Short mmCIF file of C-alpha atoms in Angstrom, two decimals:
data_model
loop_
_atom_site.label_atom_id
_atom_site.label_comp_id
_atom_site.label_asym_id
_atom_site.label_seq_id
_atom_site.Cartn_x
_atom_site.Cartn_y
_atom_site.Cartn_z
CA UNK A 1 40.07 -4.97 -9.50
CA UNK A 2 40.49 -5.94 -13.26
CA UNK A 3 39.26 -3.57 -15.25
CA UNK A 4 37.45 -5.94 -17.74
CA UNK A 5 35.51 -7.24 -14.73
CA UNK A 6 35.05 -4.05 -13.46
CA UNK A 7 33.55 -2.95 -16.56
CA UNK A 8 31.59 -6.23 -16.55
CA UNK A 9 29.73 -5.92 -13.30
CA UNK A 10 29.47 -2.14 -13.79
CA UNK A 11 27.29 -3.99 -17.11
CA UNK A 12 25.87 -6.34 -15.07
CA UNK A 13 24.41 -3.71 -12.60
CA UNK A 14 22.98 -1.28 -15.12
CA UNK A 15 21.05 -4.69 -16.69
CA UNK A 16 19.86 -5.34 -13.26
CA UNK A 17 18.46 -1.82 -12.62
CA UNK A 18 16.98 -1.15 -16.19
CA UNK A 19 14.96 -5.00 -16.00
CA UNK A 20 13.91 -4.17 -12.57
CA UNK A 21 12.97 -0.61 -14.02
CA UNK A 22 10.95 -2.04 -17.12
CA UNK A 23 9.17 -4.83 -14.54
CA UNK A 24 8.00 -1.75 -12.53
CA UNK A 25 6.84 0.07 -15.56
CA UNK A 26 5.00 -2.92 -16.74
CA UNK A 27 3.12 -3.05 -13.73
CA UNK A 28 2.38 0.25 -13.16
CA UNK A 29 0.73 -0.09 -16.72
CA UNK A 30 -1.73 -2.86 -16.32
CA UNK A 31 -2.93 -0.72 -12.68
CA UNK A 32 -3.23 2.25 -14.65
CA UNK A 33 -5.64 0.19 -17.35
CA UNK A 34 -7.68 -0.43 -13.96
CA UNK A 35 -11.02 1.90 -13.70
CA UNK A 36 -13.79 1.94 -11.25
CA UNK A 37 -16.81 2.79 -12.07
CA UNK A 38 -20.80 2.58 -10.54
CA UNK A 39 -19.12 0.94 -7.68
CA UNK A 40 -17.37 -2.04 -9.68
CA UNK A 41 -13.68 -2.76 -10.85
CA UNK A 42 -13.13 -3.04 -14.88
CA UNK A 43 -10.16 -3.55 -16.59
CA UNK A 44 -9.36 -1.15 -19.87
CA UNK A 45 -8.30 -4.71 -21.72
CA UNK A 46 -8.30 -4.67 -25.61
CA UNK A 47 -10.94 -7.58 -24.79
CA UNK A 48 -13.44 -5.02 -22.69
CA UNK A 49 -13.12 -2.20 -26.00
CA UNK A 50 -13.56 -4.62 -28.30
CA UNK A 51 -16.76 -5.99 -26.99
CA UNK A 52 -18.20 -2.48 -25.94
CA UNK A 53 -17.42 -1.16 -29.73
CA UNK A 54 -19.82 -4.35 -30.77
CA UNK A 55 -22.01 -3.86 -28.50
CA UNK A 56 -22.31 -0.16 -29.56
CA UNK A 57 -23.18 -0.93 -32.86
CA UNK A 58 -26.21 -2.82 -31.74
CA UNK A 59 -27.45 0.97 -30.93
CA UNK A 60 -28.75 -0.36 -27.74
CA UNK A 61 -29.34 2.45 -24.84
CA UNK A 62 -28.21 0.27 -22.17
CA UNK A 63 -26.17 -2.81 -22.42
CA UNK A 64 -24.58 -5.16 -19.67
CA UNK A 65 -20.96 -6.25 -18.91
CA UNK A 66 -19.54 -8.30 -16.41
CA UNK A 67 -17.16 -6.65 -13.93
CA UNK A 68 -13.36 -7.65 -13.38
CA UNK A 69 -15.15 -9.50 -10.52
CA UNK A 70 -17.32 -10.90 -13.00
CA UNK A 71 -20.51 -9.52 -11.27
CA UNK A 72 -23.13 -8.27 -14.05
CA UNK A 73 -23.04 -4.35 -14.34
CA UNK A 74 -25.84 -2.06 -16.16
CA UNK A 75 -24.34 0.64 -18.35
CA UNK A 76 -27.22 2.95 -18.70
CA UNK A 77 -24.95 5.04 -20.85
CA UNK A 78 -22.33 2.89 -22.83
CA UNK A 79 -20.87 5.57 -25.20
CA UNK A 80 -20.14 7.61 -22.16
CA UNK A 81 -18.72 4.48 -20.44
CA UNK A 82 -16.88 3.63 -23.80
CA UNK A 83 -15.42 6.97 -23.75
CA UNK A 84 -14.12 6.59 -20.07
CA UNK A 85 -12.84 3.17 -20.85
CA UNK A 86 -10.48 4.18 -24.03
CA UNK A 87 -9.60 6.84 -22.35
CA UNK A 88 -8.00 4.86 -19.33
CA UNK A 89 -6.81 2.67 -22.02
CA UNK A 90 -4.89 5.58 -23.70
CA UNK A 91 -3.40 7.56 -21.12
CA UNK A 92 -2.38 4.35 -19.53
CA UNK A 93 -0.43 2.85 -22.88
CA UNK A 94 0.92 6.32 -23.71
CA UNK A 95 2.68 6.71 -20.27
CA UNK A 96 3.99 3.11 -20.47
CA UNK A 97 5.31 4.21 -23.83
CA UNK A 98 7.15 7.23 -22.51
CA UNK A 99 8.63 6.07 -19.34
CA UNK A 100 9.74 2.93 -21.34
CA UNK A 101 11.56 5.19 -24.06
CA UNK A 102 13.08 7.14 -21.38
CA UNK A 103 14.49 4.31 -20.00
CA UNK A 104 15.94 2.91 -23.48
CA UNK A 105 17.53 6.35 -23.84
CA UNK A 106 19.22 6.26 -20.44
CA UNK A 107 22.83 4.08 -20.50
CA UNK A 108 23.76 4.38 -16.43
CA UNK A 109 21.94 3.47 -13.20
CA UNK A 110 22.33 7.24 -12.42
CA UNK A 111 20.62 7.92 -15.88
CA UNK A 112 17.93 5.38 -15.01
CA UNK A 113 17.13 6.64 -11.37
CA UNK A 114 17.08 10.37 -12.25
CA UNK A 115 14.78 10.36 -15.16
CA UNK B 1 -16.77 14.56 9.41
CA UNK B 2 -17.88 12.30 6.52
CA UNK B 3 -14.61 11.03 5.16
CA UNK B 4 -11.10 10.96 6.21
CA UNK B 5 -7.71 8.93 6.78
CA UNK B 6 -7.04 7.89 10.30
CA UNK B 7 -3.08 6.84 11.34
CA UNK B 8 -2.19 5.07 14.62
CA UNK B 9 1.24 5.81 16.29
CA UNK B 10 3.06 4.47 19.34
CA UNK B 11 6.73 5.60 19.34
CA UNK B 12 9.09 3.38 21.24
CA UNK B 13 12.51 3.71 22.52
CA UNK B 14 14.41 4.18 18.82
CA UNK B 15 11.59 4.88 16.28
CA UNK B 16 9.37 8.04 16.27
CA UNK B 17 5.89 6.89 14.63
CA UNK B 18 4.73 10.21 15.76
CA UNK B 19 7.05 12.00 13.31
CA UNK B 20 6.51 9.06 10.76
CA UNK B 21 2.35 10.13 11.18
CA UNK B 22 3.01 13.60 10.68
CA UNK B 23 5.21 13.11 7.33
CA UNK B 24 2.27 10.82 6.31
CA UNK B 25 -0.42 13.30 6.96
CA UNK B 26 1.80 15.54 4.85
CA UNK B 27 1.72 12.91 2.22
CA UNK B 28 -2.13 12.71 2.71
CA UNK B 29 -3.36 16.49 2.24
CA UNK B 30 -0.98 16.69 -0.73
CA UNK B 31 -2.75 13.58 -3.01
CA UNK B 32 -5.69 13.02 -1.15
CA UNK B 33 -6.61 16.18 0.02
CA UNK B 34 -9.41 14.66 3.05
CA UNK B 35 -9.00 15.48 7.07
CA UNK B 36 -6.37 13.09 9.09
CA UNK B 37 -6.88 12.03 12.25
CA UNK B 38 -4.04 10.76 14.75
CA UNK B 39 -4.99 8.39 17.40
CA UNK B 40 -1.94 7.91 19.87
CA UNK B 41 -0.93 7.42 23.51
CA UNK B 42 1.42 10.38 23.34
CA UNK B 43 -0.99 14.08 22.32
CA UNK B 44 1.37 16.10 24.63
CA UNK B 45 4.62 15.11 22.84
CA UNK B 46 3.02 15.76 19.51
CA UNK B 47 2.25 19.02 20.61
CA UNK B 48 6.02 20.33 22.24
CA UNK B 49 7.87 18.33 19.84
CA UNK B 50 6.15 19.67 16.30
CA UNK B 51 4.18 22.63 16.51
CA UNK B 52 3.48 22.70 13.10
CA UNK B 53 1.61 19.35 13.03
CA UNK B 54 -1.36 21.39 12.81
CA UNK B 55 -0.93 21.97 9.08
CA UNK B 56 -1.18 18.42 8.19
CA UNK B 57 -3.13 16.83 11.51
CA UNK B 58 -7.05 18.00 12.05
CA UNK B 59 -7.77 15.93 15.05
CA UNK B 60 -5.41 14.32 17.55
CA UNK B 61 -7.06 11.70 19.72
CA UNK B 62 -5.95 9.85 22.89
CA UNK B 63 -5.97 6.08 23.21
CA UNK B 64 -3.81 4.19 25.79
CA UNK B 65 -0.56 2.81 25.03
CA UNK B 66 -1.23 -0.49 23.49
CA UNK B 67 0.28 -3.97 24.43
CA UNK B 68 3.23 -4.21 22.95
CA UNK B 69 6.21 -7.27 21.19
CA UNK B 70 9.65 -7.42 20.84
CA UNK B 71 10.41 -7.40 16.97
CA UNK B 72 13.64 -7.77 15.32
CA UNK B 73 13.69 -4.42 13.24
CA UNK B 74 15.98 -3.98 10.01
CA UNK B 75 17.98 -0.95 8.56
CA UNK B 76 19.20 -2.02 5.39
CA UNK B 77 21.31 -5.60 5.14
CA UNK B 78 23.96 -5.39 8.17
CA UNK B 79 22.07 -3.52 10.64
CA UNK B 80 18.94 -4.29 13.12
CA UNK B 81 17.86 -3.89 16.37
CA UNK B 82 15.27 -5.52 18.59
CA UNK B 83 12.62 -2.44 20.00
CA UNK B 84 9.25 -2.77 21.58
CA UNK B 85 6.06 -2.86 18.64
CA UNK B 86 2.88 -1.23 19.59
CA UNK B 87 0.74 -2.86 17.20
CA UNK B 88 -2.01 -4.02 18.57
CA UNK B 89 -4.67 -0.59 18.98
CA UNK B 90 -5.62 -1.04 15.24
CA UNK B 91 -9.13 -2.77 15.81
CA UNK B 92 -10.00 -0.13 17.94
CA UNK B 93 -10.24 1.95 14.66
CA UNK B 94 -13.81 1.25 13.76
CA UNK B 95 -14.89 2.73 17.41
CA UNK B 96 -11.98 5.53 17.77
CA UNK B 97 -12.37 6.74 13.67
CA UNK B 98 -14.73 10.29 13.61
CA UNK B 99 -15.37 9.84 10.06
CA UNK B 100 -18.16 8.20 8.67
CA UNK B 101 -16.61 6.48 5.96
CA UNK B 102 -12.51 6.13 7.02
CA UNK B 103 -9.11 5.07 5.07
CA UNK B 104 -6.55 3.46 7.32
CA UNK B 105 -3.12 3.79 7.09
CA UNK B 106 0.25 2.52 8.28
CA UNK B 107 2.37 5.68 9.15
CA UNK B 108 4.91 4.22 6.87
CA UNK B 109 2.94 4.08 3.73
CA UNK B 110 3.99 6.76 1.57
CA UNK B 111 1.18 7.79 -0.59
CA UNK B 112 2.44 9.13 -4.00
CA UNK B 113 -0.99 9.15 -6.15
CA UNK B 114 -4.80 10.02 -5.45
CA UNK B 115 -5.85 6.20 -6.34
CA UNK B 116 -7.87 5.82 -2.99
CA UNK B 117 -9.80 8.52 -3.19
CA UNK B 118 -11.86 6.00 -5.26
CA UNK B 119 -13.08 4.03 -1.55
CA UNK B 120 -14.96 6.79 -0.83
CA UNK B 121 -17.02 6.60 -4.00
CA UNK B 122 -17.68 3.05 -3.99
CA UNK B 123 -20.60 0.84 -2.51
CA UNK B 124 -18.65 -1.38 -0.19
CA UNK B 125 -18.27 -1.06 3.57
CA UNK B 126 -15.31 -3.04 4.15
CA UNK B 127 -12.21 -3.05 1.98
CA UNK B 128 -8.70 -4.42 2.51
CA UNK B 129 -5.39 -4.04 0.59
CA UNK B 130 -4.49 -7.47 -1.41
CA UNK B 131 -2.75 -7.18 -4.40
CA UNK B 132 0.80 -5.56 -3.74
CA UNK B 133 4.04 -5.36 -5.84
CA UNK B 134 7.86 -5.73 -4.76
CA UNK B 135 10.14 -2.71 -5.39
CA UNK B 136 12.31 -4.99 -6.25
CA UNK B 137 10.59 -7.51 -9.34
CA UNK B 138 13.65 -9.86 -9.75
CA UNK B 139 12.66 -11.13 -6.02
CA UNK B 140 9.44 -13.07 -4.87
CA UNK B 141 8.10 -13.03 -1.25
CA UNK B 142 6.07 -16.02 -1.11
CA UNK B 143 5.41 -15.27 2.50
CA UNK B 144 4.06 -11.63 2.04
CA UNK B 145 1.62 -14.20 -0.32
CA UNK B 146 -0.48 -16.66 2.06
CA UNK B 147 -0.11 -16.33 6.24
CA UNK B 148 1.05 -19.35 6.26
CA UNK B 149 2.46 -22.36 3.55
CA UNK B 150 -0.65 -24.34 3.70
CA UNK B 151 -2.92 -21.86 4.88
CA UNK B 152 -4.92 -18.94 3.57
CA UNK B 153 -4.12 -15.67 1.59
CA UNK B 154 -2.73 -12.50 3.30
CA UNK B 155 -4.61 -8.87 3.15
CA UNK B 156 -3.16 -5.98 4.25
CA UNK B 157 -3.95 -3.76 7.15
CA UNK B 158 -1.50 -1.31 5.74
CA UNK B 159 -4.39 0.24 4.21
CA UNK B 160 -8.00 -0.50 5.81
CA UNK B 161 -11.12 0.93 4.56
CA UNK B 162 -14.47 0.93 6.23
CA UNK B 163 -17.58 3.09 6.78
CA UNK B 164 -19.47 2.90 9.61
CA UNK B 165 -21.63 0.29 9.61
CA UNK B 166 -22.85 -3.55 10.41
CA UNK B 167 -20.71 -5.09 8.15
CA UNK B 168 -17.42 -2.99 9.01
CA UNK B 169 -18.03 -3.38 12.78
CA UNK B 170 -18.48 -7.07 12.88
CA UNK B 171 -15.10 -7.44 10.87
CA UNK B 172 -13.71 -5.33 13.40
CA UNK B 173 -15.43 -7.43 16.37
CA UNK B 174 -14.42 -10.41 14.99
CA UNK B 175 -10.59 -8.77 14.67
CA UNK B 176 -10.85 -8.33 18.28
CA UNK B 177 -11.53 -11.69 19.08
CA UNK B 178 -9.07 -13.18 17.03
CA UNK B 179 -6.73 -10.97 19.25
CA UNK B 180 -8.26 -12.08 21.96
CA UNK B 181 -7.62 -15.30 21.42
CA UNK B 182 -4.62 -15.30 18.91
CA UNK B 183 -2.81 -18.25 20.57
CA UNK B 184 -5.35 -20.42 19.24
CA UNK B 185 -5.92 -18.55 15.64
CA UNK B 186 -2.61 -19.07 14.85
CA UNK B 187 -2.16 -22.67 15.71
CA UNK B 188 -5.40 -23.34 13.73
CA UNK B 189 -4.51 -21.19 10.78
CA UNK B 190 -0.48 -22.93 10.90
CA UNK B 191 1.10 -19.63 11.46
CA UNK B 192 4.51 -19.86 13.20
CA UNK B 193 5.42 -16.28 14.32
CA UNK B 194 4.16 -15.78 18.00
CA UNK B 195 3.95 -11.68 17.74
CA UNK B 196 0.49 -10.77 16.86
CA UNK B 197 0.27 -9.11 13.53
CA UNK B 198 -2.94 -7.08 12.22
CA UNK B 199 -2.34 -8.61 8.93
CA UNK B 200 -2.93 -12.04 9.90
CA UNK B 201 -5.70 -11.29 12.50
CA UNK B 202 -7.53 -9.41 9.42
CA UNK B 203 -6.71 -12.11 7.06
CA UNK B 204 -8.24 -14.75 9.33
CA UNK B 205 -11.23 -12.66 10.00
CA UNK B 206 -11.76 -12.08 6.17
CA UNK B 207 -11.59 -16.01 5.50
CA UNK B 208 -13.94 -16.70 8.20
CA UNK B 209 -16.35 -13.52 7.38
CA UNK B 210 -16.45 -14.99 3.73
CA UNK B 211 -17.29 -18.80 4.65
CA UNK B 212 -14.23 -20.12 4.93
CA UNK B 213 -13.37 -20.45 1.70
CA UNK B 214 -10.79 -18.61 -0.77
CA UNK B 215 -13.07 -17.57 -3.91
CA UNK B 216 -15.42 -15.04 -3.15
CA UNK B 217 -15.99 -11.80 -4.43
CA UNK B 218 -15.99 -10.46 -0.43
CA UNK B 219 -14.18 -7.90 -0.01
CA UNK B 220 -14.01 -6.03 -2.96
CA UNK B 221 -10.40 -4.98 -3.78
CA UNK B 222 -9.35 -1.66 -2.56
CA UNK B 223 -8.57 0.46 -5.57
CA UNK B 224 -4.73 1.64 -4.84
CA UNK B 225 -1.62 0.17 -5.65
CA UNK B 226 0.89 -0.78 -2.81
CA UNK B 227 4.31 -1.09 -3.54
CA UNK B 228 6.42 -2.64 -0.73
CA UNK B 229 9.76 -2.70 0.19
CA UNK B 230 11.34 -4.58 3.15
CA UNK B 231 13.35 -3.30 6.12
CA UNK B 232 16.74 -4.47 4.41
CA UNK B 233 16.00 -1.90 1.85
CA UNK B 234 16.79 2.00 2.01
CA UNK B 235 14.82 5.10 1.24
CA UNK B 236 17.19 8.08 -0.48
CA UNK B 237 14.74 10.44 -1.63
CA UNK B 238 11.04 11.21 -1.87
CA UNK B 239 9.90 14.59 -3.17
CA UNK B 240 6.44 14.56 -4.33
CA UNK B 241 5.26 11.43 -6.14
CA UNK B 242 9.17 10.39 -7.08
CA UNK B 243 10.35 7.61 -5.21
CA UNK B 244 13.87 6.73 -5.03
CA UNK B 245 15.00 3.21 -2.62
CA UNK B 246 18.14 1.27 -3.00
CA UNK B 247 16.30 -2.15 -2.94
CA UNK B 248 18.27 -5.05 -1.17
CA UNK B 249 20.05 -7.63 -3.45
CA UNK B 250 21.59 -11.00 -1.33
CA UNK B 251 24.76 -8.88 -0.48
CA UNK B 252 24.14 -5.87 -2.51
CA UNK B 253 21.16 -3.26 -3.08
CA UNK B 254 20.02 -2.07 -6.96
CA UNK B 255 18.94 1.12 -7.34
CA UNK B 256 15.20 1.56 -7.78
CA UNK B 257 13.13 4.74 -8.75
CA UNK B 258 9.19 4.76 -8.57
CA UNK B 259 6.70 7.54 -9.92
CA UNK B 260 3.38 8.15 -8.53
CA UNK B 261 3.51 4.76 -6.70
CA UNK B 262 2.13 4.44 -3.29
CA UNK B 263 4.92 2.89 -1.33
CA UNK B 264 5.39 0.67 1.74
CA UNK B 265 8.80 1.95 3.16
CA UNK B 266 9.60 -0.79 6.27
CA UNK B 267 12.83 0.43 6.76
CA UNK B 268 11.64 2.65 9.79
CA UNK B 269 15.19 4.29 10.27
CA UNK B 270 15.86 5.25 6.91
CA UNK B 271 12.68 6.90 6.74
CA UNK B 272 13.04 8.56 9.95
CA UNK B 273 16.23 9.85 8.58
CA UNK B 274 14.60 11.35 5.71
CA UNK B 275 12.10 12.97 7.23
CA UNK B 276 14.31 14.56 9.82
CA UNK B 277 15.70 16.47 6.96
CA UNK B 278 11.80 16.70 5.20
CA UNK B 279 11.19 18.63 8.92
CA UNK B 280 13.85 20.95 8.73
CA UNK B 281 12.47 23.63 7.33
CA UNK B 282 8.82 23.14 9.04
#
């Protein structure tokens, strides 16, 4: 084979396995930002933080949220649930973080597979 | 027992479920850490052909061989074979499970993360897998989507979860009717394959149990991911929760590598390959 397109497609199939690898990364990121709780799905969405930190500053001892299912939930605790949620929310972005700069770092398919 | 993760497996001529349940169970006590049970037509060859299975297998149960279909089985994109598939003892699960509230697996389903632990906390007493993702993300499946074109949306009896009690075994009654009578099912629901698949028999029974319609909160979605690959792709490697497939391009596969992702492998052969040399050392 030509060299140039051998050097091409050899390219062309490292592009193919990094996009695929990001796509799966992606995903795996917005299921990670998933959390169950008191029996219902939530979400750890900038959107859910951003209304519990409001809804904290009400000082109210037990506030309600709709579910990913959008069923009404009762947090009897919402600082506790606030805490659970930014957690998910962190260890969730942090890993998609990592695993994405590992795959930036990595220049062959057998780079990308063996990380 | 209160909770636990049942697996079904029929061998036939070619593919060894058995072995495919064991490696499974493996899988099982090393993320999810609950009792497995194995329900299969076949306790005696369990028991000559891998001693060992007690490490990973608390209870072995007896059910007769179910009916079987011819199915066209791949093994990567130039190979297949057409073998004998034992599908159809599934809805006995509800009745044959000895756990109170029970996961269901397909022997195949290579769980790499504790994510369904979760069922057992929550206040539902029927859930059913949904939401997947390709291992490969530059391909769609729009028929791993709906049953059918026009028809309804597909859940997965890859993983089952139920607990015993009304709700649970009238899904599973209805199930067995839809067997029963899946000739007419699938001419009402416009599917075209004649085999009968548990996905589509649960999937009608869900649309029907939820009033015939699409939007309803019924069933709550099971909380695990489920990645799945088809039988024209190829496992290489699984050692804990890494995950490494060649995934199938038209002519050509890309390499893929999961982490921690619970994983549909279809190709039965490669997977029997691998854990042939998983088992050596058992």
């Amino acid at each position: 084979m030509d060299k140039r397109l051998e050097k091409a497609l050899e390219f062309s199939n490292f592009l193919e396995t990094q996009n695929n690898q990001k796509r799966i990364f992606l995903k795996q990121y917005k299921d990670n930002l998933i959390h169950y709780a008191f029996g219902h799905k939530f979400t750890a969405s900038t959107q859910l933080i951003n209304l519990l930190s409001v809804l904290l500053e009400t000082d109210q001892e037990q506030i309600i949220i709709l579910d990913d299912n959008e069923i009404p939930v009762v947090i009897d605790n919402p600082k506790e649930f606030m805490k659970d949620i930014v957690g998910v929310y962190i260890f969730a972005s942090r890993k998609y973080a990592k695993d994405y700069a590992d795959i930036k770092e990595n220049r062959s398919v057998e780079g990308l597979i063996n990380l | 027992m209160t909770k636990g993760v049942v697996l079904f497996a029929f061998n036939n001529s070619d593919i060894d479920y058995i072995k495919q349940a064991i490696y499974c169970a493996k899988r099982v006590k090393e993320h999810l850490k609950v009792p497995v049970q194995l329900i299969t037509d076949a306790v005696d060859y369990v028991e000559t052909k891998y001693p060992f299975y007690k490490k990973y297998i608390d209870e072995i149960t007896y059910t007769p061989t179910p009916k079987g279909s011819i199915k066209k089985f791949y093994d990567g994109i130039y190979a297949n074979k057409r073998l004998e598939w034992k599908n159809t003892a599934r809805t006995n699960a509800y009745d044959l499970s000895i756990f109170e509230k029970t996961i269901v697996i397909d022997t195949d389903l290579l769980i790499s993360n504790d994510k369904l632990l979760t069922c057992f906390s929550m206040l539902d007493d029927f859930m059913i897998a949904k939401d997947y993702n390709l291992i490969n993300q530059s391909k769609s499946h729009a028929d791993l989507d709906r049953i059918s074109d026009s028809t309804i949306p597909m859940y997965w009896a890859t993983i089952l979860y139920f607990t015993k009690s009304d709700t649970a075994k009238k899904v599973f009654n209805l199930v067995e009717h839809i067997k029963e009578n899946y000739n007419y099912y699938r001419l009402v629901y416009s599917i075209t394959e004649k085999k009968f698949r548990n996905d589509f028999a649960f999937s009608i029974a869900v649309h029907m149990m939820r009033g015939f319609v699409e939007d309803s909160p019924w069933p709550t979605t099971l909380p695990s991911d489920m990645w799945v690959s088809t039988d024209k792709d190829i496992l290489i490697d699984a050692k804990g929760s890494k995950i490494k497939m060649l995934a199938h391009q038209d002519y050509d596969y890309t390499a893929v590598k999961l982490t921690g992702a619970t994983t549909h492998v279809m190709n039965k052969f490669s997977l029997n390959s691998f854990i042939d040399k998983e088992f050596t050392n058992e």
